[in-house]
Tab-separated table of C-alpha atoms in Angstrom:
chain	number	residue	atom	x	y	z
A	230	MET	CA	-2.827	-16.334	41.634
A	231	THR	CA	-3.266	-14.981	45.059
A	232	ALA	CA	0.137	-15.276	46.788
A	233	LEU	CA	0.448	-17.539	50.061
A	234	PRO	CA	0.486	-16.118	53.318
A	235	MET	CA	3.896	-17.005	55.194
A	236	PHE	CA	4.655	-17.741	59.123
A	237	GLU	CA	6.237	-14.263	58.632
A	238	ASP	CA	3.155	-12.687	57.918
A	239	VAL	CA	1.286	-14.069	60.499
A	240	GLY	CA	3.811	-12.180	62.884
A	241	SER	CA	3.569	-8.933	61.100
A	242	ALA	CA	-0.458	-9.092	61.658
A	243	ALA	CA	-0.083	-9.989	65.177
A	244	ALA	CA	2.153	-6.470	65.630
A	245	ARG	CA	-0.618	-5.204	63.451
A	246	ILE	CA	-3.472	-5.986	65.427
A	247	LYS	CA	-2.221	-5.645	69.055
A	248	PRO	CA	-3.451	-2.506	69.915
A	249	TYR	CA	-7.427	-3.494	68.509
A	250	THR	CA	-7.634	-7.252	69.908
A	251	HIS	CA	-7.257	-9.162	73.213
A	252	GLU	CA	-4.685	-11.360	74.125
A	253	THR	CA	-7.495	-14.440	75.515
A	254	ARG	CA	-6.778	-16.739	78.257
A	255	VAL	CA	-5.737	-20.418	77.678
A	256	VAL	CA	-7.641	-22.425	80.130
A	257	GLY	CA	-8.242	-26.339	81.080
A	258	SER	CA	-10.190	-28.812	82.742
A	259	ARG	CA	-8.692	-31.480	85.229
A	260	LEU	CA	-12.061	-33.472	84.796
A	261	LEU	CA	-12.024	-33.085	80.956
A	262	ASN	CA	-8.180	-34.170	81.006
A	263	LYS	CA	-8.900	-37.084	83.418
A	264	TYR	CA	-12.127	-38.053	81.284
A	265	LEU	CA	-9.763	-37.949	77.949
A	266	GLY	CA	-6.473	-39.274	79.012
A	267	ILE	CA	-4.835	-35.962	77.727
A	268	GLU	CA	-4.308	-32.421	78.367
A	269	VAL	CA	-6.375	-29.954	76.763
A	270	LEU	CA	-5.352	-26.448	76.350
A	271	ILE	CA	-7.960	-24.550	75.630
A	272	LYS	CA	-7.506	-20.595	73.920
A	273	CYS	CA	-10.765	-18.785	74.633
A	274	GLU	CA	-11.906	-16.855	72.001
A	275	ASN	CA	-14.823	-16.607	72.791
A	276	GLN	CA	-13.782	-13.732	75.161
A	277	GLN	CA	-12.176	-11.930	72.163
A	278	ARG	CA	-13.803	-8.448	70.765
A	279	ALA	CA	-16.675	-9.020	69.194
A	280	GLY	CA	-16.962	-12.472	70.509
A	281	SER	CA	-14.898	-14.485	68.378
A	282	PHE	CA	-11.286	-15.115	66.325
A	283	LYS	CA	-12.569	-13.424	63.392
A	284	THR	CA	-11.807	-9.921	65.226
A	285	ARG	CA	-7.807	-10.838	64.224
A	286	GLY	CA	-8.649	-11.345	60.633
A	287	ALA	CA	-11.084	-8.453	60.116
A	288	PHE	CA	-8.562	-5.939	61.994
A	289	ASN	CA	-5.336	-6.916	59.655
A	290	ALA	CA	-7.106	-7.183	56.678
A	291	ILE	CA	-8.632	-4.025	56.626
A	292	LEU	CA	-5.270	-2.498	58.618
A	293	ALA	CA	-3.054	-4.303	55.700
A	294	ARG	CA	-5.275	-2.497	53.046
A	295	MET	CA	-4.753	1.000	54.569
A	296	GLU	CA	-1.259	0.240	54.629
A	297	ARG	CA	-1.148	-0.406	51.148
A	298	GLY	CA	-3.615	2.315	50.348
A	299	GLU	CA	-6.548	0.104	49.208
A	300	ILE	CA	-9.099	1.574	51.648
A	301	SER	CA	-9.303	4.862	53.463
A	302	LYS	CA	-11.439	7.289	55.319
A	303	GLU	CA	-13.068	8.303	51.921
A	304	ARG	CA	-13.018	4.445	50.565
A	305	GLY	CA	-14.210	1.886	52.690
A	306	PHE	CA	-15.100	-1.854	51.974
A	307	VAL	CA	-17.839	-4.677	51.584
A	308	THR	CA	-18.061	-8.048	52.798
A	309	TYR	CA	-20.097	-11.095	53.062
A	310	SER	CA	-20.546	-13.003	56.425
A	311	SER	CA	-23.038	-15.498	58.103
A	312	GLY	CA	-22.216	-13.545	61.334
A	313	ASN	CA	-18.898	-13.640	63.319
A	314	HIS	CA	-16.708	-12.287	60.210
A	315	GLY	CA	-19.543	-9.586	59.703
A	316	GLN	CA	-19.479	-8.232	63.350
A	317	ALA	CA	-15.898	-8.343	63.368
A	318	MET	CA	-15.916	-5.885	60.282
A	319	ALA	CA	-18.564	-3.582	61.490
A	320	LEU	CA	-16.231	-3.205	65.019
A	321	ALA	CA	-13.128	-2.650	63.029
A	322	ALA	CA	-15.016	-0.363	60.459
A	323	TYR	CA	-16.350	1.647	63.815
A	324	GLN	CA	-12.664	1.261	65.702
A	325	LEU	CA	-10.880	2.831	62.555
A	326	GLY	CA	-13.891	5.397	61.565
A	327	LEU	CA	-14.592	3.705	57.986
A	328	THR	CA	-17.732	2.852	55.882
A	329	GLY	CA	-18.869	-0.747	55.865
A	330	VAL	CA	-21.249	-2.640	54.288
A	331	VAL	CA	-22.439	-6.503	55.171
A	332	LEU	CA	-23.958	-9.046	52.830
A	333	MET	CA	-25.820	-11.192	55.466
A	334	PRO	CA	-27.690	-14.141	54.894
A	335	THR	CA	-31.564	-14.616	55.952
A	336	ASP	CA	-31.236	-17.459	58.081
A	337	ALA	CA	-27.832	-15.686	60.209
A	338	PRO	CA	-28.319	-15.422	63.794
A	339	GLN	CA	-30.596	-12.568	65.097
A	340	VAL	CA	-28.276	-11.725	67.538
A	341	LYS	CA	-25.148	-11.562	65.050
A	342	VAL	CA	-27.237	-9.376	62.826
A	343	ASP	CA	-27.592	-7.356	65.681
A	344	MET	CA	-24.608	-6.760	66.879
A	345	THR	CA	-23.245	-6.343	63.481
A	346	ARG	CA	-25.635	-3.861	62.833
A	347	SER	CA	-24.849	-1.640	66.520
A	348	TYR	CA	-21.378	-1.375	65.420
A	349	GLY	CA	-22.992	1.157	62.774
A	350	ALA	CA	-22.313	-1.136	59.732
A	351	GLU	CA	-25.068	-1.480	56.868
A	352	ILE	CA	-26.568	-4.846	56.419
A	353	ILE	CA	-27.560	-6.119	53.167
A	354	MET	CA	-30.017	-9.360	53.593
A	355	TYR	CA	-29.530	-11.968	51.206
A	356	ASP	CA	-31.173	-15.437	50.275
A	357	PRO	CA	-28.389	-18.120	50.690
A	358	GLU	CA	-30.309	-20.431	49.034
A	359	ASP	CA	-30.771	-18.296	45.195
A	360	ASP	CA	-28.617	-15.611	45.422
A	361	ASP	CA	-24.578	-15.308	44.684
A	362	ARG	CA	-23.253	-13.754	47.868
A	363	ILE	CA	-19.719	-12.868	46.403
A	364	ALA	CA	-21.001	-11.833	43.037
A	365	MET	CA	-23.824	-9.827	44.879
A	366	ALA	CA	-20.863	-8.197	47.062
A	367	GLN	CA	-18.801	-7.621	43.842
A	368	GLN	CA	-21.529	-5.761	42.313
A	369	VAL	CA	-22.049	-3.464	45.709
A	370	ALA	CA	-18.114	-2.824	45.425
A	371	ALA	CA	-18.256	-1.801	42.036
A	372	GLU	CA	-21.229	0.732	42.474
A	373	ARG	CA	-19.978	2.210	45.847
A	374	ASN	CA	-16.102	2.129	44.828
A	375	LEU	CA	-15.290	-0.213	47.695
A	376	SER	CA	-12.602	-2.812	48.410
A	377	MET	CA	-14.026	-6.182	48.727
A	378	ILE	CA	-12.789	-8.117	51.270
A	379	SER	CA	-13.759	-12.041	51.692
A	380	SER	CA	-15.102	-13.777	54.815
A	381	PHE	CA	-12.057	-16.436	54.568
A	382	ASP	CA	-10.535	-16.129	51.001
A	383	ASP	CA	-7.979	-13.783	51.617
A	384	PRO	CA	-4.193	-13.868	52.714
A	385	ASP	CA	-4.469	-11.280	55.051
A	386	LEU	CA	-7.554	-12.548	57.057
A	387	ILE	CA	-5.726	-15.634	56.847
A	388	ALA	CA	-2.457	-14.387	58.735
A	389	GLY	CA	-4.709	-12.351	61.519
A	390	GLN	CA	-6.491	-15.413	62.209
A	391	GLY	CA	-3.114	-17.603	62.691
A	392	THR	CA	-2.485	-15.182	65.706
A	393	ALA	CA	-4.490	-16.611	68.284
A	394	ILE	CA	-2.557	-20.406	68.135
A	395	GLN	CA	0.450	-18.268	67.979
A	396	GLU	CA	-0.571	-16.787	71.192
A	397	LEU	CA	-1.441	-20.451	72.389
A	398	LEU	CA	2.000	-21.752	71.582
A	399	ARG	CA	4.109	-18.934	73.000
A	400	GLU	CA	2.217	-19.493	76.360
A	401	VAL	CA	2.209	-23.217	76.350
A	402	LYS	CA	5.209	-24.096	74.574
A	403	HIS	CA	4.579	-27.293	72.948
A	404	VAL	CA	1.621	-29.522	71.629
A	405	ASP	CA	1.509	-32.991	70.221
A	406	ALA	CA	-1.642	-31.753	68.057
A	407	ILE	CA	-3.886	-28.660	67.129
A	408	VAL	CA	-7.874	-29.414	66.670
A	409	LEU	CA	-9.750	-26.740	65.131
A	410	PRO	CA	-13.331	-25.792	64.249
A	411	VAL	CA	-13.721	-25.471	59.829
A	412	GLY	CA	-15.468	-23.139	58.474
A	413	GLY	CA	-14.062	-21.502	55.325
A	414	GLY	CA	-10.993	-22.317	56.307
A	415	GLY	CA	-9.334	-19.372	57.329
A	416	LEU	CA	-8.876	-20.440	61.054
A	417	ILE	CA	-6.755	-23.794	60.751
A	418	SER	CA	-4.783	-22.213	57.493
A	419	GLY	CA	-3.580	-19.553	59.583
A	420	SER	CA	-2.579	-21.470	62.535
A	421	ALA	CA	-0.856	-24.538	60.604
A	422	LEU	CA	1.744	-21.936	59.320
A	423	VAL	CA	2.909	-21.036	63.248
A	424	THR	CA	1.977	-24.903	64.475
A	425	LYS	CA	4.399	-25.815	61.750
A	426	VAL	CA	7.111	-23.491	63.247
A	427	PHE	CA	6.441	-23.549	66.711
A	428	SER	CA	5.488	-27.546	67.317
A	429	PRO	CA	6.941	-29.275	63.626
A	430	ASN	CA	5.748	-32.521	64.817
A	431	ALA	CA	2.378	-31.585	66.075
A	432	LYS	CA	-0.160	-33.048	63.870
A	433	ILE	CA	-3.354	-30.490	62.925
A	434	PHE	CA	-6.640	-31.857	62.821
A	435	GLY	CA	-10.150	-29.666	61.523
A	436	VAL	CA	-13.271	-30.559	62.405
A	437	GLU	CA	-16.799	-29.879	60.275
A	438	PRO	CA	-20.245	-30.940	61.191
A	439	GLU	CA	-21.067	-34.293	59.505
A	440	ASN	CA	-23.816	-32.197	57.413
A	441	ALA	CA	-21.486	-29.535	56.097
A	442	ASN	CA	-18.023	-31.473	55.407
A	443	ASP	CA	-17.186	-29.686	52.175
A	444	ALA	CA	-13.800	-29.316	53.176
A	445	GLN	CA	-13.280	-32.752	53.970
A	446	GLN	CA	-14.672	-33.582	50.652
A	447	SER	CA	-12.488	-31.050	48.863
A	448	LEU	CA	-9.319	-32.489	50.794
A	449	ALA	CA	-10.189	-36.180	49.158
A	450	LYS	CA	-11.156	-35.259	45.656
A	451	GLY	CA	-8.348	-32.421	45.645
A	452	GLU	CA	-10.258	-29.541	44.488
A	453	VAL	CA	-12.959	-27.521	46.056
A	454	VAL	CA	-16.229	-29.361	46.536
A	455	SER	CA	-19.520	-27.203	47.020
A	456	ILE	CA	-22.376	-28.676	49.510
A	457	SER	CA	-25.217	-26.542	48.186
A	458	SER	CA	-27.481	-26.609	51.617
A	459	PRO	CA	-25.409	-27.482	54.583
A	460	GLN	CA	-28.196	-28.511	57.486
A	461	THR	CA	-26.299	-27.935	60.686
A	462	ILE	CA	-26.880	-25.871	64.048
A	463	ALA	CA	-23.377	-25.007	63.952
A	464	ASP	CA	-24.308	-21.903	61.336
A	465	GLY	CA	-20.275	-20.543	61.136
A	466	ALA	CA	-19.726	-23.790	59.667
A	467	ARG	CA	-22.875	-23.415	57.520
A	468	VAL	CA	-20.542	-22.509	54.215
A	469	ARG	CA	-21.198	-24.013	50.969
A	470	HIS	CA	-17.346	-24.213	49.998
A	471	ILE	CA	-13.671	-23.323	50.942
A	472	SER	CA	-11.621	-21.514	48.598
A	473	ASP	CA	-8.972	-22.599	46.107
A	474	LEU	CA	-6.741	-20.922	48.675
A	475	THR	CA	-7.703	-22.420	51.838
A	476	LEU	CA	-7.471	-26.003	49.992
A	477	GLU	CA	-3.770	-25.362	48.899
A	478	LEU	CA	-3.182	-24.371	52.316
A	479	MET	CA	-4.737	-27.127	54.225
A	480	GLN	CA	-3.123	-29.687	51.863
A	481	LYS	CA	0.115	-28.505	52.367
A	482	ASN	CA	0.092	-28.326	56.135
A	483	VAL	CA	-3.293	-30.265	57.634
A	484	ASP	CA	-3.237	-33.912	58.383
A	485	GLU	CA	-6.937	-34.570	58.584
A	486	ILE	CA	-10.135	-32.947	58.721
A	487	ILE	CA	-13.061	-35.358	60.639
A	488	THR	CA	-16.622	-34.759	61.438
A	489	VAL	CA	-18.834	-34.777	64.402
A	490	PRO	CA	-22.638	-35.134	64.564
A	491	ASP	CA	-24.791	-32.020	65.915
A	492	SER	CA	-25.409	-34.368	69.060
A	493	GLU	CA	-21.814	-33.837	69.897
A	494	ILE	CA	-21.641	-30.243	69.316
A	495	PHE	CA	-24.602	-30.215	71.899
A	496	THR	CA	-22.648	-32.174	74.000
A	497	SER	CA	-19.249	-30.253	73.787
A	498	MET	CA	-21.430	-26.776	74.407
A	499	ARG	CA	-22.957	-28.263	77.852
A	500	LEU	CA	-19.406	-29.388	79.041
A	501	VAL	CA	-18.168	-26.030	78.351
A	502	ALA	CA	-20.963	-24.123	80.046
A	503	ASP	CA	-20.868	-26.790	83.166
A	504	ARG	CA	-16.783	-27.005	83.739
A	505	LEU	CA	-15.603	-24.170	81.968
A	506	LYS	CA	-18.325	-22.001	83.419
A	507	LEU	CA	-17.945	-20.172	79.254
A	508	VAL	CA	-21.111	-19.331	76.853
A	509	ALA	CA	-19.833	-20.990	73.316
A	510	GLU	CA	-21.604	-20.810	70.709
A	511	PRO	CA	-22.113	-24.095	68.459
A	512	THR	CA	-19.426	-23.668	66.084
A	513	GLY	CA	-17.169	-22.241	68.334
A	514	VAL	CA	-16.655	-25.979	69.846
A	515	LEU	CA	-16.363	-27.918	66.876
A	516	GLY	CA	-12.503	-28.417	67.941
A	517	LEU	CA	-13.355	-29.835	71.413
A	518	ALA	CA	-16.149	-31.788	70.054
A	519	GLY	CA	-13.301	-33.122	67.931
A	520	ILE	CA	-11.226	-34.241	70.302
A	521	LYS	CA	-12.968	-37.410	71.984
A	522	SER	CA	-13.202	-38.762	68.695
A	523	LEU	CA	-9.752	-38.488	67.696
A	524	VAL	CA	-8.639	-40.109	71.049
A	525	ASP	CA	-10.823	-42.881	70.531
A	526	SER	CA	-10.117	-43.627	67.193
A	527	GLY	CA	-6.409	-43.827	67.914
A	528	LYS	CA	-5.373	-40.765	66.073
A	529	ILE	CA	-4.268	-38.554	69.339
A	530	ALA	CA	-2.509	-40.967	71.582
A	531	ARG	CA	-3.082	-40.941	75.325
A	532	GLY	CA	-0.944	-38.548	76.999
A	533	SER	CA	-0.401	-36.125	74.302
A	534	ARG	CA	-0.947	-32.378	74.718
A	535	VAL	CA	-3.825	-30.961	72.421
A	536	GLY	CA	-4.348	-27.287	71.370
A	537	THR	CA	-7.648	-26.189	70.560
A	538	ILE	CA	-9.840	-23.161	70.383
A	539	ILE	CA	-13.878	-21.903	71.954
A	540	SER	CA	-13.623	-19.978	68.412
A	541	GLY	CA	-16.572	-17.634	69.548
A	542	GLY	CA	-19.379	-16.934	72.028
A	543	ASN	CA	-22.047	-15.734	70.069
A	544	VAL	CA	-25.168	-17.559	70.720
A	545	ASP	CA	-28.453	-15.544	72.201
A	546	LEU	CA	-28.676	-16.837	75.792
A	547	ASP	CA	-32.613	-18.391	74.563
A	548	THR	CA	-30.607	-20.618	72.025
A	549	PHE	CA	-27.900	-21.226	74.060
A	550	ALA	CA	-30.314	-22.353	76.983
A	551	THR	CA	-31.993	-25.225	74.276
A	552	CYS	CA	-28.642	-26.218	72.900
A	553	ILE	CA	-27.485	-27.427	76.289
A	554	THR	CA	-30.802	-28.339	77.881
A	555	SER	CA	-32.891	-29.462	75.081
A	556	PRO	CA	-30.669	-30.484	72.034
A	557	ASP	CA	-33.776	-32.103	70.197
A	558	ASP	CA	-35.734	-28.760	70.281
A	559	ALA	CA	-32.600	-26.941	69.145
A	560	LEU	CA	-32.693	-29.386	66.045
A	561	LYS	CA	-36.320	-28.541	65.053
A	562	GLU	CA	-35.952	-25.119	65.704
A	563	MET	CA	-32.972	-25.175	63.039
A	564	GLN	CA	-34.868	-27.445	60.937
A	565	HIS	CA	-37.939	-24.825	61.349
A	566	TRP	CA	-36.094	-21.712	60.173
A	567	GLN	CA	-34.029	-23.611	57.596
A	568	SER	CA	-37.067	-24.469	55.735
């Protein structure tokens, strides 16, 4: 059984990855605060190296394995990803002089495929409907003697992802709630570990797209639930299921997972661009998209301090422009390339 990561593991990860990652800024919006009646503190991981928080987990997972002798110049790794994790792992491989192989789905955004390839990683494409990416990665690992690293089901990854909220809480000191995007569950699992120490009374909420709510269903049922073909513009949350590891951590530490329609994702992308002058990908604004619903429902009280993350900014500019100006066209395009 995989050992659960602890608060101390996040601290170790922070020290390990410091030379390779940015301490991203925390921003706010007076207009957004006035509109919601709360103070929103936003960690800009869209400005992280490789464009997302995934860089934190990638470097920690690889460096920790190098310390344990599981990865070396002679023995690289294989992983699988819809985009941001693959980019982050490819960057780490390039930076550390390692061999990296990344399995990516055929419906991955082209900008993410191109960026992953630009760092020098070998890419193997798979059909998300018919292929078992984990089995494929395991086969590649066995055939080439590579170390296999999950995209979220890994204690070192989870500890690395938790360093983003650790930085936020060290800067702002106290929050009443943390609201985070949920894909595979690594970000919220690692973030919860440090939130329970820095702001022990804070509520911890996750946000998924309505049509990709496998984590919400898993928490309700008490076991991992799989969705065969999640339909959402938020490609980073288009995972079929979380893992036993992230489910256990969320059961221990997360108060609730809520969902938002894709229409709220588009609204939040536009708000971030208009008010914060930032480019965010659809998955990146899930936390912000969920905050209004939580305030409206009374789950977050007026006057609260709320921390969240723009988790990524890897979106091609044509898609970004369509999302913030013509969301109906963006949905039609999504349905076209998923068909």
